[in-house]
PDB file of C-alpha atoms in Angstrom:
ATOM      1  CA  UNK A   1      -4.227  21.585 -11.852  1.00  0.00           C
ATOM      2  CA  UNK A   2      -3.558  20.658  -8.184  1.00  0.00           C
ATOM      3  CA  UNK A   3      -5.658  21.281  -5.547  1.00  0.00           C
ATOM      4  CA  UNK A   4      -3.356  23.475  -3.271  1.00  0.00           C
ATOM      5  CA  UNK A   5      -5.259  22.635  -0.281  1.00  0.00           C
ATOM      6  CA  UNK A   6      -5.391  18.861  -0.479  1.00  0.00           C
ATOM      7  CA  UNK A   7      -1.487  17.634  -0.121  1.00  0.00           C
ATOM      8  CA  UNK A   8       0.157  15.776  -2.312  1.00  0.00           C
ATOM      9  CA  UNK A   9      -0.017  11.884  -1.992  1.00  0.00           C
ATOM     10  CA  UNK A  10       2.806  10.423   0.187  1.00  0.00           C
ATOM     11  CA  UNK A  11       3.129   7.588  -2.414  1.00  0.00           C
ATOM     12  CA  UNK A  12       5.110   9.211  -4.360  1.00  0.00           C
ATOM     13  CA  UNK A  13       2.039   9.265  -7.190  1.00  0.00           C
ATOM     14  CA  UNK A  14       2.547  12.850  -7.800  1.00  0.00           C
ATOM     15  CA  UNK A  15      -1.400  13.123  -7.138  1.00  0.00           C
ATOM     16  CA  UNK A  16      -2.970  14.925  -4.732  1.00  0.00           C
ATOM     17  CA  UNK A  17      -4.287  12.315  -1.696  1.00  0.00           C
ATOM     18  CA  UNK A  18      -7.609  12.974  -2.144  1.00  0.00           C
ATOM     19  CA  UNK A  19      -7.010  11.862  -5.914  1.00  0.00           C
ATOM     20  CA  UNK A  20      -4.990   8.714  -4.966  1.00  0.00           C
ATOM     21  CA  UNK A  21      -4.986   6.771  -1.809  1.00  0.00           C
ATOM     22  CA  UNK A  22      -7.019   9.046   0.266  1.00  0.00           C
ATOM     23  CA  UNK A  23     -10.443   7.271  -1.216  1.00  0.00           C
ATOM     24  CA  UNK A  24      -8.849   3.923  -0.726  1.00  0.00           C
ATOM     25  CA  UNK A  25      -7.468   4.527   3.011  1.00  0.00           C
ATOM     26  CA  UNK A  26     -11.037   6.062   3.865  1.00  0.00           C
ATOM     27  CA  UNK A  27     -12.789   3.281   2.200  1.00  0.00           C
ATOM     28  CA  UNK A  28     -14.964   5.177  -0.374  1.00  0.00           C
ATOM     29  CA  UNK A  29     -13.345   2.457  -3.144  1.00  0.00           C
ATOM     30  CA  UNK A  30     -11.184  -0.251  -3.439  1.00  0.00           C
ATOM     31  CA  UNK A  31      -7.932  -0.780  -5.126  1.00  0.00           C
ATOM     32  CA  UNK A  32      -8.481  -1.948  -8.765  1.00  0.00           C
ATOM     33  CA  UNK A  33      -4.646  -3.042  -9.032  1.00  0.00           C
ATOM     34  CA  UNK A  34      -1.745  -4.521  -7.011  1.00  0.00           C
ATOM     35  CA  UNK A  35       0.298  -1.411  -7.056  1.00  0.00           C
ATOM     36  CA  UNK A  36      -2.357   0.752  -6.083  1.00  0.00           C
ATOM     37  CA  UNK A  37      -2.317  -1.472  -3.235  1.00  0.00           C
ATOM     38  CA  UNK A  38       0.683  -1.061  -2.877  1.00  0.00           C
ATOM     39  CA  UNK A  39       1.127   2.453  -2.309  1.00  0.00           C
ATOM     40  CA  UNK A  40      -2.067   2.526  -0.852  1.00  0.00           C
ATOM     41  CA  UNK A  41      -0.862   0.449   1.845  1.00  0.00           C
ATOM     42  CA  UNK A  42       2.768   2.793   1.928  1.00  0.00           C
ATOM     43  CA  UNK A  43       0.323   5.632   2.261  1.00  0.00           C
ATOM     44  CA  UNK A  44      -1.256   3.665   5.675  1.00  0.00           C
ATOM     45  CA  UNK A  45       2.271   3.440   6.743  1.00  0.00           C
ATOM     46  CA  UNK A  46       3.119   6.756   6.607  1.00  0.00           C
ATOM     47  CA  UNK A  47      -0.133   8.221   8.539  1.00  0.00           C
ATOM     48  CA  UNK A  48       0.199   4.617  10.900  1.00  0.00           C
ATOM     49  CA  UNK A  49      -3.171   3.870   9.678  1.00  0.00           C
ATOM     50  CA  UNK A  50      -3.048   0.210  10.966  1.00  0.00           C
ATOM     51  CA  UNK A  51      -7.208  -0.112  10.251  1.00  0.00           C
ATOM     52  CA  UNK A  52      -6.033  -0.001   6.133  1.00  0.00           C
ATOM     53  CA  UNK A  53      -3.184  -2.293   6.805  1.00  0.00           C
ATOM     54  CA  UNK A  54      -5.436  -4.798   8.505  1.00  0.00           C
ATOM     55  CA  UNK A  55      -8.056  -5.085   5.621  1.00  0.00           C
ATOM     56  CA  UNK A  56      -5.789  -5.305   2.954  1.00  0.00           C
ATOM     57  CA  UNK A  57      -3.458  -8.212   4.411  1.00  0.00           C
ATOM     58  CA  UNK A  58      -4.766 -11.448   2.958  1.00  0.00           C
ATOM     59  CA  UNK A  59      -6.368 -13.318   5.927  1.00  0.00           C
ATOM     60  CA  UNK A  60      -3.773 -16.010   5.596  1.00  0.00           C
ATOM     61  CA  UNK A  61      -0.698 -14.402   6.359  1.00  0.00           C
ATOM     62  CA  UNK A  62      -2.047 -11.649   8.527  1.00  0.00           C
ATOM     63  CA  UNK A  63      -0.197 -10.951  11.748  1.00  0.00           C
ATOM     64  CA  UNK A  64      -2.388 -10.894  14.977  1.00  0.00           C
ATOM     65  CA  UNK A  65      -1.967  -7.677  15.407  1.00  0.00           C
ATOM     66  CA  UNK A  66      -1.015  -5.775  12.848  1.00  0.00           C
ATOM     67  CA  UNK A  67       1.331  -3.042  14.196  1.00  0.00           C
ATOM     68  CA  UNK A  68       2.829  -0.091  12.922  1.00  0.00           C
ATOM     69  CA  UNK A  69       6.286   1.681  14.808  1.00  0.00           C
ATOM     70  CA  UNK A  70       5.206   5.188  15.281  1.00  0.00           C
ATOM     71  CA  UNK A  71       9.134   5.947  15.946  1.00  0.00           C
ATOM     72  CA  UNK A  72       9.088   5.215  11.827  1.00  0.00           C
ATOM     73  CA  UNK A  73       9.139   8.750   9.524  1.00  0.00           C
ATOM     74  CA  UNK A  74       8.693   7.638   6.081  1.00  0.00           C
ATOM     75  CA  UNK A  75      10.337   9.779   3.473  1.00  0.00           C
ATOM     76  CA  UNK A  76       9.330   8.364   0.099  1.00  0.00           C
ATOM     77  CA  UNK A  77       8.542   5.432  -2.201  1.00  0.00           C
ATOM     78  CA  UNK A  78      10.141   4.050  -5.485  1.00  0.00           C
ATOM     79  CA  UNK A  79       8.379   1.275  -7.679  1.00  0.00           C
ATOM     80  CA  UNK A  80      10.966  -0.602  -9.505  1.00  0.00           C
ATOM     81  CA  UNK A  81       8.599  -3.482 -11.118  1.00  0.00           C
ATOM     82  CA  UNK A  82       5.315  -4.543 -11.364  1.00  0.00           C
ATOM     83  CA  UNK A  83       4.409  -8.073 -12.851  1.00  0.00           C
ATOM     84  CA  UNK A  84       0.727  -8.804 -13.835  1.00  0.00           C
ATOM     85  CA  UNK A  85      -1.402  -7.326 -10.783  1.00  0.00           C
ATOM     86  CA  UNK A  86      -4.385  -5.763 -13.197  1.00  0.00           C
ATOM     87  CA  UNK A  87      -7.484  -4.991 -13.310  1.00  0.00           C
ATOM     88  CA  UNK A  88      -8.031  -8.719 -15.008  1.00  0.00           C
ATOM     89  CA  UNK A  89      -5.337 -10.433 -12.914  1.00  0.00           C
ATOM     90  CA  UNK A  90      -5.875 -12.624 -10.280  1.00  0.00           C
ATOM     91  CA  UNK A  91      -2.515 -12.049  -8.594  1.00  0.00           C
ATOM     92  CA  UNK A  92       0.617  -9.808  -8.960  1.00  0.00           C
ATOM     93  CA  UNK A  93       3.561  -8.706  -8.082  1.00  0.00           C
ATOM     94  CA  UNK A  94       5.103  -5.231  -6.856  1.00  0.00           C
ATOM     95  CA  UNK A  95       8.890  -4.707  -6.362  1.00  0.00           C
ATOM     96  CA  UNK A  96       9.713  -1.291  -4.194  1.00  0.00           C
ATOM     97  CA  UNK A  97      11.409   0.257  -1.855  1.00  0.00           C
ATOM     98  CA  UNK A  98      10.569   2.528   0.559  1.00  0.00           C
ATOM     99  CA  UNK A  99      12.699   4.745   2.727  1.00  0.00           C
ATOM    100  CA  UNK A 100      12.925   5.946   5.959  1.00  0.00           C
ATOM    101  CA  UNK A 101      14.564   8.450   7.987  1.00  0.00           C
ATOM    102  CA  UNK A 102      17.435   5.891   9.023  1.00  0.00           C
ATOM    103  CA  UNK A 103      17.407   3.165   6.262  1.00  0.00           C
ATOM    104  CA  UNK A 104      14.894   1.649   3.604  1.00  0.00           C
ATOM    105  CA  UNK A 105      12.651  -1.291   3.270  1.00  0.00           C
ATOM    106  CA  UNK A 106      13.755  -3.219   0.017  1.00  0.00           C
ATOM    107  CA  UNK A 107      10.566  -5.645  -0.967  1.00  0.00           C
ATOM    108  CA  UNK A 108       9.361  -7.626  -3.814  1.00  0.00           C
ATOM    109  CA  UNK A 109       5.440  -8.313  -2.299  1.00  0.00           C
ATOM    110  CA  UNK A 110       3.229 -10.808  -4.018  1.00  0.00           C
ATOM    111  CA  UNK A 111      -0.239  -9.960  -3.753  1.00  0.00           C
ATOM    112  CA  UNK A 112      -3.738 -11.945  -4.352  1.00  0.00           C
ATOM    113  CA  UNK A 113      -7.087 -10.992  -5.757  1.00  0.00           C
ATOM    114  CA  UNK A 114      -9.938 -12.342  -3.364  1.00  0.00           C
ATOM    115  CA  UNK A 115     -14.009 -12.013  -3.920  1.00  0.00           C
ATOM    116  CA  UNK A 116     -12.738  -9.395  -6.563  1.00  0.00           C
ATOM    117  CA  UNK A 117     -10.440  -7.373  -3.777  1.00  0.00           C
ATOM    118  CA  UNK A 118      -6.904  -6.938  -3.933  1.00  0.00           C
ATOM    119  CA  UNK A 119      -4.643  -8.297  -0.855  1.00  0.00           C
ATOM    120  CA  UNK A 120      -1.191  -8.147   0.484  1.00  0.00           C
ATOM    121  CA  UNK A 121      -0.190 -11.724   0.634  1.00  0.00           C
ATOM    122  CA  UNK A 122       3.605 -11.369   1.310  1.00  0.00           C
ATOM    123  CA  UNK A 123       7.043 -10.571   0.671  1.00  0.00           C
ATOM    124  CA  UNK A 124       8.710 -13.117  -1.762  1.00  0.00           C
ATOM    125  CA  UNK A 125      11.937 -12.710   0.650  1.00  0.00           C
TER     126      UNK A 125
END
């Protein structure tokens, strides 16, 4: 049953947000998989929570500052593929896209387990 006054999870998870990235963009736990990251870091985008963005961008291909375009309405998110990216996997990979009022982001992002926590690395272009 969902929990009419929590909304649903931008994400696309078809969970409330207090189920699904809520925890993870407050801190209260840590992705356990890449695509969790994933949307979890979709979810930042949409609420320009630059904070989550920031700690879940590997340290090696962070930008200096990480910025978010508050001009930018997200309107949903599609997983087409996810390669390895486990609980048990050290990295993985997460093919989406995400649109936008105006046009859509098209990635494949490659992501890296670190000290046991999941990280953004980058887009495989």
């Amino acid at each position: 049953m969902t929990d009419l006054h929590c909304p649903m999870c931008p994400c696309g998870s078809l969970l409330p947000y207090d189920a699904c990235c809520g925890p993870l963009l407050s801190t209260d736990r840590l992705a356990t998989t890449a695509q969790e990251l994933m949307r979890s870091r979709y979810t930042a985008y949409f609420y320009g929570n630059r904070e989550h963005l920031w700690r879940t961008w590997h340290p090696k291909t962070r930008p200096n500052p990480v910025t978010v375009d508050p001009e930018t309405e997200w309107t949903g998110l599609t997983v087409h593929e996810t390669v390895d990216g486990g609980p048990d996997d050290e990295t993985g990979v997460v093919e989406f896209t995400a649109t936008h009022k105006g046009g859509l982001v098209h990635e494949r992002s490659t992501f890296a387990r670190r000290a046991g926590r999941w990280f953004y690395l980058s887009d495989e272009g």
